XYZ file of C-alpha atoms in Angstrom:
213
model
C -3.876 -15.886 -9.497
C -4.541 -19.217 -7.790
C -5.726 -19.116 -4.219
C -6.951 -15.713 -3.095
C -4.104 -13.701 -1.594
C -6.574 -12.237 0.910
C -7.157 -15.598 2.618
C -6.028 -15.361 6.263
C -4.339 -18.774 6.144
C -3.351 -19.736 2.592
C -3.587 -23.451 1.919
C -1.178 -23.490 -1.032
C 1.970 -25.479 -0.390
C 4.881 -23.197 0.435
C 7.375 -22.535 -2.355
C 9.522 -19.589 -1.408
C 11.544 -17.490 -3.810
C 13.075 -14.017 -3.929
C 12.220 -10.966 -6.009
C 14.034 -7.650 -6.349
C 12.553 -4.204 -5.885
C 14.874 -1.758 -7.621
C 14.008 1.937 -7.426
C 16.199 4.976 -8.132
C 16.883 5.416 -4.409
C 16.935 1.851 -3.071
C 17.237 -1.861 -3.772
C 15.420 -4.445 -1.683
C 15.640 -8.212 -2.105
C 12.361 -9.672 -0.859
C 11.326 -13.208 -0.066
C 7.888 -14.256 -1.365
C 5.791 -17.402 -1.346
C 2.764 -18.991 -2.904
C -0.565 -17.823 -1.487
C 0.446 -14.147 -1.248
C -0.130 -11.244 -3.617
C 2.179 -11.155 -6.669
C 4.681 -13.794 -5.515
C 6.623 -13.928 -8.791
C 7.571 -10.248 -9.074
C 6.872 -6.889 -7.494
C 3.474 -5.923 -8.886
C 3.492 -3.195 -11.551
C 1.009 -1.107 -9.595
C 3.188 -1.227 -6.482
C 6.223 -0.175 -8.504
C 4.330 2.716 -10.133
C 3.087 3.889 -6.745
C 6.597 3.857 -5.287
C 8.037 5.657 -8.322
C 5.479 8.476 -8.322
C 4.480 9.318 -4.741
C 6.100 12.290 -3.000
C 8.481 11.380 -0.176
C 6.663 10.193 2.947
C 6.657 12.445 6.015
C 10.005 12.311 7.796
C 8.346 11.636 11.154
C 5.055 10.363 12.506
C 3.097 7.175 11.974
C 2.921 5.776 8.429
C 0.735 2.909 7.205
C 0.913 0.387 4.369
C -2.647 -0.889 3.991
C -2.647 -4.435 2.577
C 1.099 -4.803 2.956
C 1.629 -8.281 1.488
C 5.274 -9.291 1.877
C 6.279 -5.701 2.556
C 7.593 -3.754 -0.473
C 5.602 -0.585 0.226
C 6.107 -0.477 3.998
C 9.822 -1.202 3.698
C 10.220 1.540 1.098
C 8.464 3.973 3.443
C 10.806 2.922 6.252
C 13.918 3.280 4.104
C 12.843 6.726 2.895
C 11.753 7.971 6.339
C 13.965 6.224 8.908
C 12.746 8.427 11.775
C 9.071 7.583 11.173
C 7.107 4.712 12.721
C 5.929 2.427 9.916
C 3.134 -0.136 10.152
C 1.966 -2.741 7.640
C -1.383 -4.484 7.990
C -2.747 -7.498 6.136
C -5.143 -10.390 6.740
C -2.764 -12.928 5.188
C -0.676 -14.503 7.951
C 1.852 -15.950 5.500
C 2.383 -12.519 3.970
C 2.891 -10.960 7.403
C 5.486 -13.587 8.295
C 7.340 -12.864 5.060
C 7.152 -9.109 5.637
C 8.688 -9.456 9.096
C 11.480 -11.612 7.681
C 12.092 -9.156 4.844
C 12.243 -6.258 7.288
C 14.852 -8.059 9.379
C 16.917 -8.936 6.296
C 16.853 -5.295 5.184
C 17.851 -4.025 8.625
C 14.445 -2.416 9.039
C 13.182 -4.572 11.885
C 11.521 -1.600 13.625
C 8.706 -1.776 11.053
C 5.676 -3.434 12.631
C 3.629 -5.902 10.560
C 0.390 -7.174 12.053
C -3.315 -7.816 11.456
C -5.614 -4.800 11.591
C -6.628 -5.494 15.180
C -2.985 -5.246 16.239
C -2.954 -1.487 15.576
C -3.884 0.892 18.391
C -7.337 2.215 17.355
C -6.336 5.687 18.546
C -3.370 5.898 16.176
C -3.579 8.516 13.417
C -1.415 8.324 10.323
C 0.574 11.061 8.634
C 0.496 8.975 5.440
C -1.238 5.870 4.154
C 0.132 4.163 1.044
C -1.697 1.245 -0.515
C -2.042 -1.005 -3.515
C -5.513 -1.932 -2.232
C -6.974 -5.447 -2.608
C -9.455 -4.618 -5.365
C -10.381 -8.266 -5.880
C -12.026 -8.573 -2.473
C -15.038 -6.923 -4.130
C -16.383 -3.391 -4.205
C -18.403 -3.568 -0.982
C -15.526 -5.057 1.018
C -13.061 -2.574 -0.487
C -15.306 0.340 0.441
C -15.623 -0.988 3.990
C -11.838 -1.317 4.204
C -11.226 2.240 3.041
C -13.930 3.654 5.308
C -12.264 1.894 8.233
C -8.810 3.380 7.577
C -9.103 6.699 5.719
C -10.753 8.393 8.725
C -7.550 7.571 10.589
C -5.520 10.026 8.515
C -4.097 12.753 10.714
C -5.028 16.366 9.872
C -2.922 17.368 6.889
C -2.098 13.735 6.067
C -2.561 12.074 2.709
C -3.348 8.587 1.464
C -1.901 7.453 -1.856
C -3.664 4.579 -3.615
C -2.758 2.865 -6.879
C -5.552 1.216 -8.876
C -5.798 -0.091 -12.425
C -8.161 1.842 -14.674
C -9.972 -1.292 -15.850
C -10.459 -2.355 -12.218
C -12.317 0.826 -11.406
C -9.845 3.580 -10.512
C -12.032 6.334 -11.946
C -15.220 5.132 -10.244
C -13.288 4.714 -6.995
C -12.116 8.324 -7.252
C -15.711 9.493 -7.689
C -16.839 7.350 -4.755
C -14.113 8.765 -2.502
C -15.163 12.306 -3.373
C -18.795 11.425 -2.633
C -17.780 10.033 0.759
C -16.112 13.313 1.684
C -12.514 12.265 0.990
C -11.212 14.601 -1.736
C -9.300 12.493 -4.277
C -6.957 13.757 -6.972
C -5.224 11.751 -9.671
C -1.517 12.581 -9.458
C -0.134 10.070 -11.961
C -1.202 7.774 -14.787
C 1.003 5.090 -16.257
C 0.408 1.762 -17.983
C -3.335 1.891 -17.213
C -2.675 2.514 -13.509
C -3.886 5.579 -11.650
C -2.287 6.951 -8.494
C -4.779 8.827 -6.328
C -3.957 11.263 -3.522
C -6.760 11.200 -0.949
C -7.219 13.859 1.715
C -9.049 13.532 5.023
C -12.343 15.415 5.351
C -10.821 18.347 7.206
C -10.060 22.017 6.749
C -6.420 21.434 7.637
C -4.087 22.066 4.676
C -2.744 18.831 3.130
C 0.918 18.094 2.670
C 2.450 19.006 -0.677
C 1.303 16.970 -3.660
C 3.159 16.156 -6.815
C 1.388 17.244 -9.975
C 0.675 14.647 -12.635
C 3.525 14.576 -15.128
C 2.559 11.550 -17.228
C -1.030 12.026 -18.388
C -2.967 9.099 -19.779
């Protein structure tokens, strides 16, 4: 993996390249670089998330948590062009790439910024994330507890996590924290979890798991 992709200012020498994200409904060519998450190809977990989640809400504020160079946020924007899409990351190089990729894809209304660049009063109709598991359990829990409470009533978060990196224990932890979590897909040792806010409001429609482990 080299230098941690969650470093705010990666020290690795720049060596840019392009990767392709090809899904049934879209094709994005994305620029990547050393020092960011999965620079050589779109990560398998990201691809599985984008192939299995229900369509994002057509309107409202949508968030890609840990956006990297932008594949998840840009997919949300392409699928829901009337929504306001945000991507947050600590990695400044990744954010620069994401902005460039958005412009190249004609999706320059997507906003990529550090966490403190988001209005703290904003509530999200959907949060999609391939979360940075390797920051450690305590830091990951802090990250999720900072953002999951910002789901709007009836909103959903969708997270993709490898089984051997703790997807099942994370699901139990989310439930214990009051965020009901349901596995909606399993593929290639990845789990996709749908996480609801702790509210009595009815969630948006979920897709049932069609590819059991």
